[in-house]
Coordinates of C-alpha atoms in Angstrom, one line a residue:
Chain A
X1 CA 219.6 107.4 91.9
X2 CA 217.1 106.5 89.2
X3 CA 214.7 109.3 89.3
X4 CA 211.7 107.3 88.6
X5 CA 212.4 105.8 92.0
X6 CA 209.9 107.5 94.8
X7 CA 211.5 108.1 98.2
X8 CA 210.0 107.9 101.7
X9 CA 209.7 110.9 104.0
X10 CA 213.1 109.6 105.9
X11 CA 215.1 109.4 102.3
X12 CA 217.6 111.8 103.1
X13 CA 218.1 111.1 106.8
X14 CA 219.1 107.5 105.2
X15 CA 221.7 109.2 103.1
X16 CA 223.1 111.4 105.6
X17 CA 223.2 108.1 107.7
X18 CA 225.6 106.3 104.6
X19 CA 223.1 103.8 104.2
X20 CA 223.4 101.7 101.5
X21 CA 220.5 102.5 99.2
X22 CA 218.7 99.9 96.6
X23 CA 215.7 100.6 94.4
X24 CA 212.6 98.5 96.2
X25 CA 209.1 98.3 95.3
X26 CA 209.5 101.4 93.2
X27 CA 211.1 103.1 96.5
X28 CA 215.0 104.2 96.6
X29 CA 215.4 102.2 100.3
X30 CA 218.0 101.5 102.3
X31 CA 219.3 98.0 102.5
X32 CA 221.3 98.7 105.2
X33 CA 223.7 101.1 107.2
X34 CA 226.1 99.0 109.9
X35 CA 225.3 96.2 108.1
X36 CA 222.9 93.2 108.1
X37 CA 224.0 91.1 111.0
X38 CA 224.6 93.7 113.4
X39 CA 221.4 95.4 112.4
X40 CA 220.0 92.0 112.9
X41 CA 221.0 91.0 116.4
X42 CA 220.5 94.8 117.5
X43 CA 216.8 93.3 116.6
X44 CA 216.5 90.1 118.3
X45 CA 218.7 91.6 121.3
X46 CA 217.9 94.9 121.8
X47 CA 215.8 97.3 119.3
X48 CA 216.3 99.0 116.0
X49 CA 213.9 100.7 113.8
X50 CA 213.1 100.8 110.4
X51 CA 211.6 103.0 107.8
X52 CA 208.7 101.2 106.4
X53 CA 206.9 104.4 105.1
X54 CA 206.6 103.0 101.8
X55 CA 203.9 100.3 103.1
X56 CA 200.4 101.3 102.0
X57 CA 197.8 102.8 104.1
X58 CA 193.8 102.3 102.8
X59 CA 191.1 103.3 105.0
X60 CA 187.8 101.7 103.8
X61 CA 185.0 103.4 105.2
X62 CA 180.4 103.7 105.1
X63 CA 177.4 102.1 105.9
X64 CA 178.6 98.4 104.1
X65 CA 182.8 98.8 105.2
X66 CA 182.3 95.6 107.3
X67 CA 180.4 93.3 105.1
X68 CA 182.7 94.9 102.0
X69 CA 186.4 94.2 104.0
X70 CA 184.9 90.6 104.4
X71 CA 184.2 90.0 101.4
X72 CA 187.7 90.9 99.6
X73 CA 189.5 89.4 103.2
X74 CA 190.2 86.1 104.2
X75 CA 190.0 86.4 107.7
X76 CA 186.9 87.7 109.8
X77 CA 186.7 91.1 110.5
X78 CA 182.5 90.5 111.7
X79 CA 182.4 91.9 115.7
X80 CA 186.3 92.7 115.3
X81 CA 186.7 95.4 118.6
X82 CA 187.9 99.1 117.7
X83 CA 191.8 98.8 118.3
X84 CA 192.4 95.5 117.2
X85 CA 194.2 93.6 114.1
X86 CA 193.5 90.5 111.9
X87 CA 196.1 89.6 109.3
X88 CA 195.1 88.0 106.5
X89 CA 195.3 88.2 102.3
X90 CA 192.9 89.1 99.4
X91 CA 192.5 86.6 96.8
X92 CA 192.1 86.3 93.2
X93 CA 188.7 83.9 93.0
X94 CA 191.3 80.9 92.2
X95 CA 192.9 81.3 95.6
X96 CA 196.0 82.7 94.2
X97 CA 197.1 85.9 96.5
X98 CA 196.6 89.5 95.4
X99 CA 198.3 90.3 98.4
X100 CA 198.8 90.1 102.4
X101 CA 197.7 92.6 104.7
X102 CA 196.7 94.2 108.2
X103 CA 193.0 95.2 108.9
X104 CA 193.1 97.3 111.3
X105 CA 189.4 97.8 113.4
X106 CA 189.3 101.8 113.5
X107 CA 187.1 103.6 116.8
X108 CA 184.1 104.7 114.5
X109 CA 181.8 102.4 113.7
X110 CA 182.5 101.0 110.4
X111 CA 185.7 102.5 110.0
X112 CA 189.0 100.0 108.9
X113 CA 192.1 100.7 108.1
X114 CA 194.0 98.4 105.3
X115 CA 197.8 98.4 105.6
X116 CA 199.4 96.8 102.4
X117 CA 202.6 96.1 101.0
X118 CA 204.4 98.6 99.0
X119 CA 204.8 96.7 95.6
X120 CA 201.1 96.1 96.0
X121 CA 199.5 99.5 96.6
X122 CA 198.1 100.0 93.1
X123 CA 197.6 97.1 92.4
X124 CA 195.6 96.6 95.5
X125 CA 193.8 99.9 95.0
X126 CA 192.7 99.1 91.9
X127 CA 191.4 95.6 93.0
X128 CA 189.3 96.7 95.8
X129 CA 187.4 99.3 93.5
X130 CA 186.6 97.0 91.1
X131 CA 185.3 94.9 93.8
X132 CA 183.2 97.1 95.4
X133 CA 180.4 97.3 93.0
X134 CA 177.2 97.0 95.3
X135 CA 178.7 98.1 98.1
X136 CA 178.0 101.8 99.9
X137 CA 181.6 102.5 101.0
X138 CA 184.3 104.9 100.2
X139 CA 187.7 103.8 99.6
X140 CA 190.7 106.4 100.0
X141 CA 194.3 105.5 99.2
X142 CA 196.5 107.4 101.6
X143 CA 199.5 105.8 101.1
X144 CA 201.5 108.9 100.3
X145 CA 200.5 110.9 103.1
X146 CA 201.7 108.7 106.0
X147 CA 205.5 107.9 107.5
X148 CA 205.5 104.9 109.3
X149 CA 208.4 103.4 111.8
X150 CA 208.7 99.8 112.6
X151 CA 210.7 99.9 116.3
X152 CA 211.4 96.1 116.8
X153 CA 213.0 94.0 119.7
X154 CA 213.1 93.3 123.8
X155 CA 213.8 97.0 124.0
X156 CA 211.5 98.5 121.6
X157 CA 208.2 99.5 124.7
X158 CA 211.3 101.4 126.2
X159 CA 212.0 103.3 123.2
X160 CA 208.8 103.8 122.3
X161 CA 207.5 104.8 125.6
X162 CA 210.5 106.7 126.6
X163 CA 212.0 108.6 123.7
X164 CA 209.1 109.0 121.3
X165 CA 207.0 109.6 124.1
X166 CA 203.9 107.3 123.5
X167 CA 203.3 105.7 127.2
X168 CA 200.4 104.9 125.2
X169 CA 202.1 102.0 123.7
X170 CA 202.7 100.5 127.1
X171 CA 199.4 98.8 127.7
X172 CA 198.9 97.2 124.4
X173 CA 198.9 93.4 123.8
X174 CA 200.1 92.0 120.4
X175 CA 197.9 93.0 117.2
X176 CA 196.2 96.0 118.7
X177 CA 196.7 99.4 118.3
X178 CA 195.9 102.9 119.6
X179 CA 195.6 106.5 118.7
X180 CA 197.4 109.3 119.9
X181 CA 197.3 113.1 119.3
X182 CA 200.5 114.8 118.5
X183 CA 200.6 118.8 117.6
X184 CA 197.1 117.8 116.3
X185 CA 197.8 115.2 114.3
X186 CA 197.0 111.6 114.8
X187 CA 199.3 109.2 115.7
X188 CA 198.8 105.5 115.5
X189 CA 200.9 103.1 117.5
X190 CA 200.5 99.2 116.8
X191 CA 201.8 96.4 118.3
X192 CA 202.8 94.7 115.5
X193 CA 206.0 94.0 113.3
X194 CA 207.8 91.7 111.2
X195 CA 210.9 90.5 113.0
X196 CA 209.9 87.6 115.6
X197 CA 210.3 89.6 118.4
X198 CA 208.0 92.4 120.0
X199 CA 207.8 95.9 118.6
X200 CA 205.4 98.3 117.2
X201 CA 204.5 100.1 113.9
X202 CA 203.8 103.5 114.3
X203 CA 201.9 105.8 111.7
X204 CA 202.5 109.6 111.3
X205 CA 202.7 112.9 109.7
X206 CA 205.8 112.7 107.2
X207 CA 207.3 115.8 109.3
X208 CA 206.3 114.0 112.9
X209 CA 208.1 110.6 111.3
X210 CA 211.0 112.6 111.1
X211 CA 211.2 113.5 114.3
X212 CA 210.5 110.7 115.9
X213 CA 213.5 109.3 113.3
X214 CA 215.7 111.7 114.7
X215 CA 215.2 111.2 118.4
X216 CA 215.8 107.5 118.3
X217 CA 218.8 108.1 116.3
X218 CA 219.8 110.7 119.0
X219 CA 218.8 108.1 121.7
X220 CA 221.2 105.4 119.6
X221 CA 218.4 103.2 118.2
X222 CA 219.9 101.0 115.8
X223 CA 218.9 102.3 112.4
X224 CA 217.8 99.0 110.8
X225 CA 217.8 98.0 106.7
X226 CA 215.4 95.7 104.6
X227 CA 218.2 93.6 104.4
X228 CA 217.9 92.4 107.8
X229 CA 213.9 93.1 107.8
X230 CA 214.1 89.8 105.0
X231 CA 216.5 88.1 107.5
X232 CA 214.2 88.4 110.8
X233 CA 211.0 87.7 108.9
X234 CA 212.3 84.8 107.0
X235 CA 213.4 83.3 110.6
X236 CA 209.7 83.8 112.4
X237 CA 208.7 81.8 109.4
X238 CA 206.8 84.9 108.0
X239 CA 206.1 84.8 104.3
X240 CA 206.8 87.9 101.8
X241 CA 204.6 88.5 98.9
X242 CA 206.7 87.7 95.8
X243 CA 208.2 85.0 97.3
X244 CA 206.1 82.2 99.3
X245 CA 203.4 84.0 98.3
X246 CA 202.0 85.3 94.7
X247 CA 199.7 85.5 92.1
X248 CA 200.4 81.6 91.8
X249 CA 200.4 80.5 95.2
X250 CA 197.5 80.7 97.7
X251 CA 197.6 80.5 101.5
X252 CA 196.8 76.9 101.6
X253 CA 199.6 76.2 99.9
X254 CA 201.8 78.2 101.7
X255 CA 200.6 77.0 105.2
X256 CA 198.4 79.8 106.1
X257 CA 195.1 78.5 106.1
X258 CA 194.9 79.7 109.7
X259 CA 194.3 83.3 108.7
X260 CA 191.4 82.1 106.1
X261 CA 188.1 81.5 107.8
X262 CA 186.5 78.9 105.8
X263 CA 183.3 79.1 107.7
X264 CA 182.4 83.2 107.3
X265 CA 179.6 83.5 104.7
X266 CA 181.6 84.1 100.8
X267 CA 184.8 86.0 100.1
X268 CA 186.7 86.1 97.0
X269 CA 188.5 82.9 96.6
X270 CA 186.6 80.5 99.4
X271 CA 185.6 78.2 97.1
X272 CA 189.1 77.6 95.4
X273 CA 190.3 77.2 99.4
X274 CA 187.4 74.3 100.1
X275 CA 188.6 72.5 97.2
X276 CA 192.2 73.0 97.8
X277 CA 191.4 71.6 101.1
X278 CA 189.6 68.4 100.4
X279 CA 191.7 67.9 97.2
X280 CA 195.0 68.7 98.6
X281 CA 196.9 70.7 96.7
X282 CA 199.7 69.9 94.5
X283 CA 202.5 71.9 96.2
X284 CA 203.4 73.0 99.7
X285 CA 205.6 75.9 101.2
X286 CA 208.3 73.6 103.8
X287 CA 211.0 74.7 105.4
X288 CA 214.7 73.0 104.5
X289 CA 217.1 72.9 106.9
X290 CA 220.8 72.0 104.9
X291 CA 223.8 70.1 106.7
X292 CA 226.3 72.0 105.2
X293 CA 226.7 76.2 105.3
X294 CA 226.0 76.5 101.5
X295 CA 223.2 79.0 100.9
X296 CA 220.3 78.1 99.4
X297 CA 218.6 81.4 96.9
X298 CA 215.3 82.2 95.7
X299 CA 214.7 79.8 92.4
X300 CA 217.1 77.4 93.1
X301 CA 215.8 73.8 92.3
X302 CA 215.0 71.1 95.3
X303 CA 215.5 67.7 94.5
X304 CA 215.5 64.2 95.5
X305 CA 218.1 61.9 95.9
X306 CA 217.9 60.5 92.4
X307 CA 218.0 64.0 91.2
X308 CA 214.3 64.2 90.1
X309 CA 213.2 68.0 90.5
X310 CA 210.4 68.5 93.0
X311 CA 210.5 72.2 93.8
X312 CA 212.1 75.6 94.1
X313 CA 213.5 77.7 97.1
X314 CA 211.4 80.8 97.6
X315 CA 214.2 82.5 100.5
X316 CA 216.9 81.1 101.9
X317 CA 219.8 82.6 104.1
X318 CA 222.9 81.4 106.2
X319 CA 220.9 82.0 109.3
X320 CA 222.4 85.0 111.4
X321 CA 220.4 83.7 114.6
X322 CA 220.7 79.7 114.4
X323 CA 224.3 80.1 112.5
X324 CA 222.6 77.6 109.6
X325 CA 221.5 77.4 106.3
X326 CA 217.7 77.1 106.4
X327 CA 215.2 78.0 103.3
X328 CA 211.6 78.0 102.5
X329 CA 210.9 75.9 99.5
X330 CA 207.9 75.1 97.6
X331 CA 207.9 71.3 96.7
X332 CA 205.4 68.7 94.9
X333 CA 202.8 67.9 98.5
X334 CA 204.4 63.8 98.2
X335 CA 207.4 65.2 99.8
X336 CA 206.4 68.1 102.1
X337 CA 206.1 65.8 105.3
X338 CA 208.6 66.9 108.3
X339 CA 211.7 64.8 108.1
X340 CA 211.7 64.2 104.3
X341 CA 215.3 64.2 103.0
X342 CA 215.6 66.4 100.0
X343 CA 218.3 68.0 98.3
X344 CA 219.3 71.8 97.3
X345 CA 221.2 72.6 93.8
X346 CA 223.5 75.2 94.9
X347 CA 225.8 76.2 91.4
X348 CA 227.3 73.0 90.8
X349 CA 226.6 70.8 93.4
X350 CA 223.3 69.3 95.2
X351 CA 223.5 69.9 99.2
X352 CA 221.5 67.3 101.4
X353 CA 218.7 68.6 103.6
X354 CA 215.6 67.9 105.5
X355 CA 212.0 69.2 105.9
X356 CA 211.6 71.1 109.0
X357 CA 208.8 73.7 110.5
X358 CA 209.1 76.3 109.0
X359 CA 209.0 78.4 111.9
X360 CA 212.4 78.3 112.5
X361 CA 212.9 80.8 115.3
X362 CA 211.1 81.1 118.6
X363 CA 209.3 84.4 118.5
X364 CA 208.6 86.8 121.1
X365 CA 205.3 88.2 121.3
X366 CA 204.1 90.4 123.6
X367 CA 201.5 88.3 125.0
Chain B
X1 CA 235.9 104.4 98.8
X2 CA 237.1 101.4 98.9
X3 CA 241.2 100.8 99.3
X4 CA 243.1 99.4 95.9
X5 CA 246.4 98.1 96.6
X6 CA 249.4 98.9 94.3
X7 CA 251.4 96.2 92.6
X8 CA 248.6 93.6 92.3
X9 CA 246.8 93.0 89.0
X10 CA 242.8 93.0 88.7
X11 CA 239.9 91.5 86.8
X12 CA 237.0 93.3 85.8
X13 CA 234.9 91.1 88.0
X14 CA 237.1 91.8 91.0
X15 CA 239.3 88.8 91.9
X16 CA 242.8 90.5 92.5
X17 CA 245.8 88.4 91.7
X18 CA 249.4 88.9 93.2
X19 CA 252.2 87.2 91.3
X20 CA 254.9 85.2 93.1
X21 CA 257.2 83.9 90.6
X22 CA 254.6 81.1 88.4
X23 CA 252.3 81.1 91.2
X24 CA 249.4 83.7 91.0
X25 CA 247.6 84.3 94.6
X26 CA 244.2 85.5 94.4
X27 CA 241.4 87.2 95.8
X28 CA 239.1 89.5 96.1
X29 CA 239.1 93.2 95.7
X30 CA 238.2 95.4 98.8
X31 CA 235.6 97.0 96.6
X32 CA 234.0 93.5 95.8
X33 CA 233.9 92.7 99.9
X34 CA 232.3 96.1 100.3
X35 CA 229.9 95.4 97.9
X36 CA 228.5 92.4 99.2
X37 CA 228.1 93.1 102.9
X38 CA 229.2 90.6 105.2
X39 CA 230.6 87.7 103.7
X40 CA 229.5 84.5 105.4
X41 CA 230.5 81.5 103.6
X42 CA 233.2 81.0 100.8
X43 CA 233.0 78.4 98.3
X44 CA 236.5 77.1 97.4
X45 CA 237.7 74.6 94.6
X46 CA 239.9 71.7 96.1
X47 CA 243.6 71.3 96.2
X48 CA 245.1 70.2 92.6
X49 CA 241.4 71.4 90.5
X50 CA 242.3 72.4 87.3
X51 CA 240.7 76.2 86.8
X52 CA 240.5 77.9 83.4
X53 CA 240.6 81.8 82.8
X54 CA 237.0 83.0 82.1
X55 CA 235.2 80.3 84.4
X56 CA 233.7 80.5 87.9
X57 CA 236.2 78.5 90.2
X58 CA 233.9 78.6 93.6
X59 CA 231.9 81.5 94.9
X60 CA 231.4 84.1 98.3
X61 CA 228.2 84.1 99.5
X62 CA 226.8 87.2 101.5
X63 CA 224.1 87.6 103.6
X64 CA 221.9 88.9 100.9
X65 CA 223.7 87.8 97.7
X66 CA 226.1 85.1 96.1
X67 CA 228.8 86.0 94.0
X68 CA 231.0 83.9 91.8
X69 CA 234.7 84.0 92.0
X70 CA 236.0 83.8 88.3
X71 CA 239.6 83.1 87.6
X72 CA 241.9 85.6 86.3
X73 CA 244.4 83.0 85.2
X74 CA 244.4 79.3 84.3
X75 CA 246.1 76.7 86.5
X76 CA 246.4 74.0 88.9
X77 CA 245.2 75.4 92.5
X78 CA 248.1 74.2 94.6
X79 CA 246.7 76.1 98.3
X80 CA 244.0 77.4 99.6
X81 CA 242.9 79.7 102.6
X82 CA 241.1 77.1 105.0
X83 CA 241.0 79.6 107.6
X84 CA 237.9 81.4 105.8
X85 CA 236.3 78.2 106.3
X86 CA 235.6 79.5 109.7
X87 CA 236.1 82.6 109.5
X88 CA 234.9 84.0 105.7
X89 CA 234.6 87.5 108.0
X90 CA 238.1 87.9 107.5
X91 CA 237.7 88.8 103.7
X92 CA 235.8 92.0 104.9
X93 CA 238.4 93.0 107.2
X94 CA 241.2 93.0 104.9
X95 CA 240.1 91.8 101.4
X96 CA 244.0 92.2 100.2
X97 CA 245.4 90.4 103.4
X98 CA 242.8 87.1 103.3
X99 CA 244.0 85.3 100.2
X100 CA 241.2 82.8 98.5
X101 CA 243.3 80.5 96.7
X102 CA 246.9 79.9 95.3
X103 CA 247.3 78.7 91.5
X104 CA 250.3 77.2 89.4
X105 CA 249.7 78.9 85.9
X106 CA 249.9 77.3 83.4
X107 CA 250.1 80.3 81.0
X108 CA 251.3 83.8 82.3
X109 CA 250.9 85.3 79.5
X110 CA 246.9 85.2 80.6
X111 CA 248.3 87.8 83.4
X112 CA 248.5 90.2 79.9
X113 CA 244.8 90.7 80.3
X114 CA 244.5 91.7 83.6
X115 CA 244.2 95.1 84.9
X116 CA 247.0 97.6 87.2
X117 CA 245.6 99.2 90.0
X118 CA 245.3 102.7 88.4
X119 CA 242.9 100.8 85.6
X120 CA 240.9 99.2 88.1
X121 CA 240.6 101.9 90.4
X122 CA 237.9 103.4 87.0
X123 CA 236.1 100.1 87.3
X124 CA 235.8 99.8 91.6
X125 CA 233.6 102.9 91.6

């Protein structure tokens, strides 16, 4: 292992485990253990858990923590009730994406919670002191002193109810969360995930993490990989930053204007999003549906018929749930309509294909 | 560790090749199939392609990844292993047992370059 590399609090229960292990967001993770498709239908037809430990936990707190979280936030955390969740991104004042993220609405008045992605904590950190010139709040990067757990799938209340022992989890609906007390320590179990299917996140101690690891192992949870994590998120037609979303690509043109409330008073970014909108914008994220079982890749071009180049493929897989090679792509906005044929370069050969929704499985949310 | 079969010759980019008189079968080594992870999709050059030593000749695709197949040996392909069509899984089970493709060298001297299963087994590590 490259000793740069950081590890998580459950590093060497992956090891002992025989995961495969890959260097991700600066974090020596595993990829995966039984391997992708079976860690992947353990998902969508049972439960498996994953280490997500390396996500980043910021907790934004003081008299203006409100009125600051909406003005680096897209969405509208105004009169958000204590225990619940908006997802949403921060943007660069062009509308390109610093990053997505949870907000979570913490019990004590002007208390939130900011859970961000792994290759974005510094980054992240560093954007939202800069931005908080003029505001009275304090900002505290805890990333490194919190495990967390994703349990995901039909069976993941059981698990978490039953062998973690959290009936606390029971109750909740989907994006809300509550806290527990274990020996002491706080506990926080969300109903939340990135798979398609229902599940929680849960956010410890590093030592509690470990046993909570231990005892779904014990109880035969499926340990789960970020190889299939990329599968089951790319099929609920959830982005990843890096992919449909970066520096370069805001959440217009991605399809997530949903999560960006046009009509709250500024944040960074609203105006590039009003003119995206009543410009248009010049490309869209779509999802491509192939005929053939060819996989489509990140950066491979999208064409049309004549072979003119009108976009890229940001991920694309054989799908392990609807057995067929689907991909997001970001094409030129003249042929991002539903039904458009385009085609796929794959090595040496173009592969014909079709715009589709681009949520591509039917999730199953708790509702 | 992954399993190297004696008596079959090796690139460095893990095709295998087994020689049946001028007719070199190939395919991939159990440490490439390890590797990659389930395979789901192979990516194979048509009956009578010419293929040249050095170049891809068709790919395996993973879940996560794609690899390209590169020939060990130049040639005409003569047969190829249509059951991976459906069933590309096969190449995980037994990597030395699900064949890719079956060539008519044109130049066995090519087969020179290749590597014996003790000199492989210090590259599949």
């Amino acid at each position: 292992m490259d000793n740069s590399l950081k590890t998580t609090c459950l590093h060497d229960l992956h090891v002992e485990l025989g995961a495969k292990m890959s260097p991700f967001a600066g974090f020596d993770m595993p990829i995966q253990y039984s391997g992708i498709i079976d860690e992947h239908n353990a998902v969508r037809h049972a439960v498996g858990v994953f280490d997500v430990s390396h996500m980043g936990e910021i907790f934004i707190s003081g008299p203006d923590a409100e009125s600051f979280v909406n003005h680096i936030f897209t969405n509208d955390v105004r009169g958000m009730a204590p225990g619940s969740i908006l997802y949403g991104m921060m943007l660069y004042p062009d509308g390109g994406t610093v990053d997505d993220l949870l907000v979570y609405k913490e019990k004590e008045d002007r208390h939130f919670l900011l859970v961000v992605n792994a290759s974005n904590i510094e980054k992240d950190y560093t954007w939202m002191l800069e931005q908080a010139e003029g505001f009275d709040v304090r900002i505290d990067n805890r990333s490194a002193e919190w495990g967390q757990i994703a349990v995901q799938g039909p069976e993941a209340e059981k698990a978490v109810c039953e062998v973690l022992g959290l009936p606390e989890a029971a109750p909740l609906g989907f994006y809300t969360f509550c806290d527990c007390v274990r020996d002491g320590k706080r506990v926080i179990v969300s109903r939340t995930g990135y798979t398609g299917e229902d599940g929680f996140e849960i956010y410890a101690s590093p030592e509690q993490t470990q046993a909570y690891w231990r005892a779904l192992m014990a109880a035969g949870v499926k340990p789960c990989g970020l190889g299939c994590r990329d599968t089951l998120r790319f099929e609920a037609g959830l982005p990843l930053y890096g992919d449909e979303l970066t520096a370069d690509i805001s959440p217009v043109m991605a399809g997530l204007g949903m999560f960006c409330k046009l009509d709250k008073p500024g944040f960074i970014g609203r105006e590039a999003l009003v003119a995206q909108k009543a410009e248009g914008v010049a490309r869209k994220l779509v999802g491509i549906e192939l005929a053939d079982k060819a996989v489509p890749r990140h950066g491979y071009p999208v064409e049309l018929e004549d072979g003119t180049e009108v976009g890229v493929v940001t991920t694309g897989y054989h799908s392990i749930s609807l057995e067929k090679s689907i991909c997001f792509a970001l094409v030129d906005s003249a042929h991002a309509a539903l039904g458009t044929p385009l085609r796929i370069r794959i090595r040496k050969n173009t592969f014909p294909g079709v715009v589709v929704k681009k949520r591509f499985y039917q999730t199953n949310y708790k509702k | 560790m992954s399993k190297i079969e004696e008596g079959l010759l090796y690139k460095e980019s893990h095709e295998w090749v087994k020689v049946d008189g001028n007719v070199a079968i190939i395919g991939v080594s159990d440490f490439a199939q390890s590797e990659m992870g389930d395979i789901t999709y192979v990516d194979m050059p048509d009956i009578d392609d010419e293929i040249a030593a050095g170049d891809d000749f068709g790919a395996l695709e993973s879940v996560k990844t794609s690899s390209e197949l590169v020939a060990p040996v130049s040639g005409k392909v003569i047969a190829r292993n249509d059951e991976l069509e459906d069933k590309p899984e096969l190449i995980n089970e037994d990597a030395y047992a699900a064949w890719i493709i079956k060539v008519e060298m044109s130049d066995k001297s090519e087969l020179d370059a290749l590597l014996n299963a003790a000199a492989y087994a210090e590259i599949a590590k």
